[in-house]
Amino acid sequence: MRLHRLDITAFGPFGHSQSVDFDVLSAAGIFLLHGPTGAGKTSVLDAVCYALYGSVPGARQSSQGMNLRSDHAETRTRTEVRLELTVAGRRLEITRQPPWERPKLRGKGTTIDKSQTWLREYDGIAGRWRDRSRSHQEIGEEITQLLGMSREQFCQVVLLPQGDFARFLRADAEARGRLLGRLFDTQRFADVEKRLAENRRATEARVREGDAALLADAHRMQQEAGAAMELPDLTPGDPGLPETVLGAAAVARSTAREYLTAAHCRLAAAEASHADARSTLDDVRELARLQSRFAEAQQRAALLREREGVHREAQERMERARKAEAVAPALELREAAEKEHRRAADTEARARGLLDGAQADADADSLATAARRAAGELGALESARRAEQRLADLAEERSGLDRQERADEDVLREADTWLSGWDVLRAALQSRMDTAQEAATRAEQLAVQREPARKRLTAARTRDELAADLTQAQERARAARQCALDARAEWLELKEQRLNGIAAELAAHLADGEPCAVCGATEHPAPARKASGHVDREREDRALATCRRAEEQRAEAEQRLGAVRESLAAATAEAGDMPTARLAAEAQELEQEYAGARRRASALHAAHEELRRIEREREQRLADRQQAAVRAASRLTRREDLGREQGLLERELLQARGTAGSVAERAAQLERQAVLLTDAADAARAAEDAAQRLKDADARLADAAYRAGFDTPRAAAAALLHDAAHRDLQHRLDAWQTEDAAVRSLLAEADTATAAQQPPADTAAAEHAAAEAERRLREAASARDAAAHRRTELDRLSRRATEAVRRLAPLRDAYDRVARLAALTAGTSADNERKMRLESYVLAARLEQVAAAASLRLQRMSSGRYTLVHSDDRTGRGRSGLGLHVVDAWTGRERDTATLSGGETFFASLALALGLADVVTDEAGGVRLDTLFIDEGFGSLDDQTLDEVLDVLDSLRERDRAVGIVSHVADLRRRIPAQLEVRKGRAGSSVRLRTGADAWGG
């Protein structure tokens, strides 16, 4: 991973936009990041971490992205970080904007914009950037996958925090394990320990649960068996529990079988005694029933004798009612005739009450004659009704003529007003059409100029991009040429060295008696010997291959440079020397003028349509004015005709109305009078008919009563019974006869009379004896059921206990295995001699690799004095595996890292950090880390040690790495020419890049 450029806006202490060109800084190999306290040196590193992972390192991380915003920034300037880098052979640009609380565009107050993230990739073939994603999650996953490190690993490997590694150097095993666990992601091993512990607890719980269920069954068997079963005091997990439970269950089952046999014998004896007692009780109950039946029959017979008089009276009442039933039809007929007569009289009185004067007392014939006379007069008014309706129609027609006259006057007035402004309106529309036509012509002219301007602007932008690419291509071509020259020089040097030592190479193949390939001699008294550093053919061939590859890379770089130059020349030829900003302004101005002309020209069609519309409206208004004049002349003639017809109709109606207000009112009077007279005549005739029918009904009723044997019709009516009374009387007569027959039948029964002659039955004594026998039977049956239940339950519990013991056996074996493994991985087993946990064991191997990698640099920094070694000695709580000691070559002894001085601690922790970076990089899949940062700590070193540390850091250039040192040490500014200075001020911080004697502001 190599950083190229970082752009910061309104981030941390930087109120304005700042840019850092890492390519310029990295060209020196080592560069210095310095500035006063609080200026924002660490904020530059925070910006790099935020661009990659969307959060800042360690304690500076916040759950609210708005806290990253600079307090010096303007209100409407949004916080933004843009980082350009190359990773895994891909050149990427990441832009991140945290959430932003900004002023509302309309109204007062603020609103919050969501965070934004962009990822772009540079396409070298097409020579432009391509958008890849705008999803936070997708970009985060892709960056983490490309780097192969989490944010915590990146902060420890790329942003080397010396304070953390000094603490790591002196930390105990537990703290050291936490840091290594985050860096090397050994959580899976901790998960294995946790999973084994959980399996042990779960298996143990299942074993105890099985033992508890088995012990519960044992206690239930003890409850069922009683004193026959003894159960010792046991708890779940006790050894020998299954065997003890199964032995006690066998004894209990044997005792239960003996109890069941005895209970069966007692039950058989109780059943026989109970059958005898039940038979005796049935006989006594039957005798008591017959004796009670005879006594009850005697009581019922006496009661019948007491009620004989009432029975005879009921018979006589029933006989009179039967005779009166013959008179019932006549009675009903007379009652109906009387009701009809009353209704007809009431109707006649109401009808006569609606008539006037003498008509109220007239007879039916006179009333009918008067009704016919009124109906005839009503028919004569039909012609007058039609005349009255015609008169109303004439009035409505005159009103319609008046409305039409007013409407025509409005049409004439509106038409005259509109036509008076016709000339002015037409002239305005013609002017609009002329203006739009001129704009259309101008738009056509501008359209011809647009495309050349666009092409020239595009060529200018391409020219600017190629100018930047040309510098890079020239640098790559220069580097490739230098590399090719170095490779060729090395090959020629190696070739010369080989030629100088070719005698020794030929002598290596000489053998006594065989001729020399050069002189042909068979004796070789003094063959040449290979000198130290001899160059053989294989080494020369490798150098030649390297030289050829360098030549190929040089040719490719020069070819690429030529292509960029040709493209730049073509773009410059088309775009000219005019600046891109000016071309863009001219193109924009042309586009704006073209858009304005198009907008004005678009009004031409609308003006044409508007002119045609008002011409049609003018013709329509002229036609409307002419038609209104024609209708006015026609209305005058029609008014005269309507006046003559109205006079004739009014004279005819005056004669037909008489004293009434209108013909309709007169017709309504005659119609009501005819209806009242007709109703009165009909009511009078109906009353006369009803009176005659009532008289006939009285005569028939008197004759029917006499024939039935009654003195008067009133007596016959009194003898009648209604349906309910008749049913009740008949029910009483039938009940008396039924009771009399039943009593006679009971007294005639032979077994009832015989039972009455015997002594009274003793039912209570027989029931007591039967109850005692039944009680003894229930007790015996209960004892038998209890014994059977006990045997069944003991058999069931014994089978379940046996099955549980057999089922738990494999589970107990599994628990023993899991418990041993869990104790071994947790470091608590006796077999784990060093009490080392599984995760600690893995981390110990990683720490051993880190110590070995760190020692290579620590020896150089300490002039060969110190070496870091991993120790697996036990520490706190008897655990071991993550110890770290330093070996002092001056004393030959191994001692604790806490005994190092401040400066020794710094370069030891720096070596440890660099070694950890190498190991974590390899662990992450070998991702190349070309840019590293080291944060503070150089002030504790003397000049010699500082030189040695810088030499070690400078050696990182062998791996093509760029190292950024964050420090306040003034001497470093003299030793390191490439510097990034962070300056602070009241308006916020800013950055300045220095390379040698040159300087430029950022």
PDB file of C-alpha atoms in Angstrom, residues 459-589:
ATOM      1  CA  ALA A 459      -9.254  18.657 -25.950  1.00  0.00           C
ATOM      2  CA  ALA A 460      -8.066  21.270 -23.415  1.00  0.00           C
ATOM      3  CA  ARG A 461      -9.088  19.080 -20.475  1.00  0.00           C
ATOM      4  CA  THR A 462      -7.366  16.107 -22.104  1.00  0.00           C
ATOM      5  CA  ARG A 463      -4.299  18.338 -22.655  1.00  0.00           C
ATOM      6  CA  ASP A 464      -4.211  19.222 -18.936  1.00  0.00           C
ATOM      7  CA  GLU A 465      -4.559  15.594 -17.847  1.00  0.00           C
ATOM      8  CA  LEU A 466      -1.871  14.450 -20.305  1.00  0.00           C
ATOM      9  CA  ALA A 467       0.456  17.210 -19.100  1.00  0.00           C
ATOM     10  CA  ALA A 468       0.245  15.756 -15.593  1.00  0.00           C
ATOM     11  CA  ASP A 469       0.641  12.216 -16.976  1.00  0.00           C
ATOM     12  CA  LEU A 470       3.678  13.353 -18.996  1.00  0.00           C
ATOM     13  CA  THR A 471       5.600  14.257 -15.848  1.00  0.00           C
ATOM     14  CA  GLN A 472       4.858  10.874 -14.318  1.00  0.00           C
ATOM     15  CA  ALA A 473       5.717   9.070 -17.574  1.00  0.00           C
ATOM     16  CA  GLN A 474       9.010  10.986 -17.828  1.00  0.00           C
ATOM     17  CA  GLU A 475       9.860  10.086 -14.242  1.00  0.00           C
ATOM     18  CA  ARG A 476       9.033   6.409 -14.847  1.00  0.00           C
ATOM     19  CA  ALA A 477      11.048   6.408 -18.108  1.00  0.00           C
ATOM     20  CA  ARG A 478      14.008   8.052 -16.327  1.00  0.00           C
ATOM     21  CA  ALA A 479      13.810   5.525 -13.520  1.00  0.00           C
ATOM     22  CA  ALA A 480      13.502   2.644 -16.021  1.00  0.00           C
ATOM     23  CA  ARG A 481      16.547   3.929 -17.997  1.00  0.00           C
ATOM     24  CA  GLN A 482      18.584   4.246 -14.816  1.00  0.00           C
ATOM     25  CA  CYS A 483      17.490   0.792 -13.700  1.00  0.00           C
ATOM     26  CA  ALA A 484      18.439  -0.656 -17.102  1.00  0.00           C
ATOM     27  CA  LEU A 485      21.842   1.041 -16.979  1.00  0.00           C
ATOM     28  CA  ASP A 486      22.471  -0.237 -13.444  1.00  0.00           C
ATOM     29  CA  ALA A 487      21.439  -3.761 -14.434  1.00  0.00           C
ATOM     30  CA  ARG A 488      23.665  -3.708 -17.526  1.00  0.00           C
ATOM     31  CA  ALA A 489      26.617  -2.368 -15.548  1.00  0.00           C
ATOM     32  CA  GLU A 490      26.153  -5.056 -12.934  1.00  0.00           C
ATOM     33  CA  TRP A 491      25.949  -7.754 -15.636  1.00  0.00           C
ATOM     34  CA  LEU A 492      29.092  -6.489 -17.379  1.00  0.00           C
ATOM     35  CA  GLU A 493      30.922  -6.320 -14.066  1.00  0.00           C
ATOM     36  CA  LEU A 494      29.887  -9.870 -13.184  1.00  0.00           C
ATOM     37  CA  LYS A 495      30.854 -11.030 -16.656  1.00  0.00           C
ATOM     38  CA  GLU A 496      34.279  -9.453 -16.300  1.00  0.00           C
ATOM     39  CA  GLN A 497      34.744 -11.042 -12.881  1.00  0.00           C
ATOM     40  CA  ARG A 498      33.809 -14.426 -14.322  1.00  0.00           C
ATOM     41  CA  LEU A 499      36.251 -14.051 -17.191  1.00  0.00           C
ATOM     42  CA  ASN A 500      38.944 -13.146 -14.669  1.00  0.00           C
ATOM     43  CA  GLY A 501      38.218 -16.293 -12.736  1.00  0.00           C
ATOM     44  CA  ILE A 502      37.470 -18.577 -15.718  1.00  0.00           C
ATOM     45  CA  ALA A 503      40.712 -20.515 -15.101  1.00  0.00           C
ATOM     46  CA  ALA A 504      39.487 -21.594 -11.685  1.00  0.00           C
ATOM     47  CA  GLU A 505      36.122 -22.556 -13.182  1.00  0.00           C
ATOM     48  CA  LEU A 506      37.856 -24.694 -15.874  1.00  0.00           C
ATOM     49  CA  ALA A 507      40.253 -26.180 -13.281  1.00  0.00           C
ATOM     50  CA  ALA A 508      37.279 -27.399 -11.296  1.00  0.00           C
ATOM     51  CA  HIS A 509      36.590 -29.950 -14.085  1.00  0.00           C
ATOM     52  CA  LEU A 510      40.222 -31.224 -14.417  1.00  0.00           C
ATOM     53  CA  ALA A 511      41.061 -34.811 -13.485  1.00  0.00           C
ATOM     54  CA  ASP A 512      44.441 -36.603 -13.427  1.00  0.00           C
ATOM     55  CA  GLY A 513      45.182 -38.402 -16.721  1.00  0.00           C
ATOM     56  CA  GLU A 514      42.512 -36.456 -18.663  1.00  0.00           C
ATOM     57  CA  PRO A 515      43.636 -33.752 -21.143  1.00  0.00           C
ATOM     58  CA  CYS A 516      43.056 -30.082 -20.360  1.00  0.00           C
ATOM     59  CA  ALA A 517      40.436 -28.410 -22.562  1.00  0.00           C
ATOM     60  CA  VAL A 518      42.798 -25.432 -23.107  1.00  0.00           C
ATOM     61  CA  CYS A 519      46.358 -26.853 -23.453  1.00  0.00           C
ATOM     62  CA  GLY A 520      45.708 -30.590 -23.805  1.00  0.00           C
ATOM     63  CA  ALA A 521      48.126 -31.572 -21.037  1.00  0.00           C
ATOM     64  CA  THR A 522      47.234 -34.630 -18.981  1.00  0.00           C
ATOM     65  CA  GLU A 523      49.110 -33.505 -15.887  1.00  0.00           C
ATOM     66  CA  HIS A 524      47.815 -30.657 -13.774  1.00  0.00           C
ATOM     67  CA  PRO A 525      50.428 -29.779 -11.170  1.00  0.00           C
ATOM     68  CA  ALA A 526      48.979 -26.369 -10.059  1.00  0.00           C
ATOM     69  CA  PRO A 527      45.277 -25.927 -11.004  1.00  0.00           C
ATOM     70  CA  ALA A 528      43.797 -22.468 -10.329  1.00  0.00           C
ATOM     71  CA  ARG A 529      41.623 -22.048  -7.229  1.00  0.00           C
ATOM     72  CA  LYS A 530      38.360 -20.102  -6.965  1.00  0.00           C
ATOM     73  CA  ALA A 531      38.791 -16.858  -5.112  1.00  0.00           C
ATOM     74  CA  SER A 532      36.371 -15.541  -2.509  1.00  0.00           C
ATOM     75  CA  GLY A 533      33.214 -14.154  -4.227  1.00  0.00           C
ATOM     76  CA  HIS A 534      33.819 -16.104  -7.419  1.00  0.00           C
ATOM     77  CA  VAL A 535      31.170 -15.484 -10.090  1.00  0.00           C
ATOM     78  CA  ASP A 536      29.882 -18.592 -11.771  1.00  0.00           C
ATOM     79  CA  ARG A 537      27.801 -19.013 -14.943  1.00  0.00           C
ATOM     80  CA  GLU A 538      24.510 -19.224 -13.026  1.00  0.00           C
ATOM     81  CA  ARG A 539      25.098 -15.872 -11.350  1.00  0.00           C
ATOM     82  CA  GLU A 540      26.117 -14.286 -14.646  1.00  0.00           C
ATOM     83  CA  ASP A 541      22.979 -15.696 -16.338  1.00  0.00           C
ATOM     84  CA  ARG A 542      20.761 -14.280 -13.577  1.00  0.00           C
ATOM     85  CA  ALA A 543      22.342 -10.864 -13.992  1.00  0.00           C
ATOM     86  CA  LEU A 544      21.875 -11.098 -17.783  1.00  0.00           C
ATOM     87  CA  ALA A 545      18.179 -12.016 -17.301  1.00  0.00           C
ATOM     88  CA  THR A 546      17.772  -9.081 -14.914  1.00  0.00           C
ATOM     89  CA  CYS A 547      19.418  -6.807 -17.462  1.00  0.00           C
ATOM     90  CA  ARG A 548      17.090  -7.960 -20.224  1.00  0.00           C
ATOM     91  CA  ARG A 549      14.006  -7.494 -18.038  1.00  0.00           C
ATOM     92  CA  ALA A 550      15.175  -3.998 -17.155  1.00  0.00           C
ATOM     93  CA  GLU A 551      15.668  -3.249 -20.877  1.00  0.00           C
ATOM     94  CA  GLU A 552      12.145  -4.479 -21.605  1.00  0.00           C
ATOM     95  CA  GLN A 553      10.732  -2.301 -18.812  1.00  0.00           C
ATOM     96  CA  ARG A 554      12.730   0.672 -20.143  1.00  0.00           C
ATOM     97  CA  ALA A 555      11.365   0.096 -23.645  1.00  0.00           C
ATOM     98  CA  GLU A 556       7.815  -0.112 -22.294  1.00  0.00           C
ATOM     99  CA  ALA A 557       8.275   3.071 -20.236  1.00  0.00           C
ATOM    100  CA  GLU A 558       9.675   4.955 -23.240  1.00  0.00           C
ATOM    101  CA  GLN A 559       6.885   3.630 -25.447  1.00  0.00           C
ATOM    102  CA  ARG A 560       4.353   4.829 -22.876  1.00  0.00           C
ATOM    103  CA  LEU A 561       6.151   8.209 -22.738  1.00  0.00           C
ATOM    104  CA  GLY A 562       6.016   8.500 -26.523  1.00  0.00           C
ATOM    105  CA  ALA A 563       2.309   7.682 -26.555  1.00  0.00           C
ATOM    106  CA  VAL A 564       1.608  10.321 -23.886  1.00  0.00           C
ATOM    107  CA  ARG A 565       3.628  12.899 -25.847  1.00  0.00           C
ATOM    108  CA  GLU A 566       1.775  12.134 -29.081  1.00  0.00           C
ATOM    109  CA  SER A 567      -1.605  12.374 -27.346  1.00  0.00           C
ATOM    110  CA  LEU A 568      -0.540  15.615 -25.653  1.00  0.00           C
ATOM    111  CA  ALA A 569       0.600  17.085 -28.993  1.00  0.00           C
ATOM    112  CA  ALA A 570      -2.703  16.150 -30.639  1.00  0.00           C
ATOM    113  CA  ALA A 571      -4.732  17.610 -27.785  1.00  0.00           C
ATOM    114  CA  THR A 572      -2.597  20.792 -27.767  1.00  0.00           C
ATOM    115  CA  ALA A 573      -2.981  21.180 -31.514  1.00  0.00           C
ATOM    116  CA  GLU A 574      -6.762  21.062 -31.230  1.00  0.00           C
ATOM    117  CA  ALA A 575      -7.124  23.066 -28.010  1.00  0.00           C
ATOM    118  CA  GLY A 576      -4.369  25.660 -28.624  1.00  0.00           C
ATOM    119  CA  ASP A 577      -2.660  27.546 -25.819  1.00  0.00           C
ATOM    120  CA  MET A 578      -5.796  29.077 -24.313  1.00  0.00           C
ATOM    121  CA  PRO A 579      -6.334  28.051 -20.640  1.00  0.00           C
ATOM    122  CA  THR A 580      -8.983  25.485 -19.964  1.00  0.00           C
ATOM    123  CA  ALA A 581     -10.832  27.745 -17.528  1.00  0.00           C
ATOM    124  CA  ARG A 582     -11.199  30.418 -20.221  1.00  0.00           C
ATOM    125  CA  LEU A 583     -12.380  27.865 -22.799  1.00  0.00           C
ATOM    126  CA  ALA A 584     -14.862  26.497 -20.255  1.00  0.00           C
ATOM    127  CA  ALA A 585     -16.143  30.019 -19.534  1.00  0.00           C
ATOM    128  CA  GLU A 586     -16.531  30.757 -23.277  1.00  0.00           C
ATOM    129  CA  ALA A 587     -18.302  27.414 -23.845  1.00  0.00           C
ATOM    130  CA  GLN A 588     -20.598  28.090 -20.911  1.00  0.00           C
ATOM    131  CA  GLU A 589     -21.364  31.599 -22.136  1.00  0.00           C
TER     132      GLU A 589
END
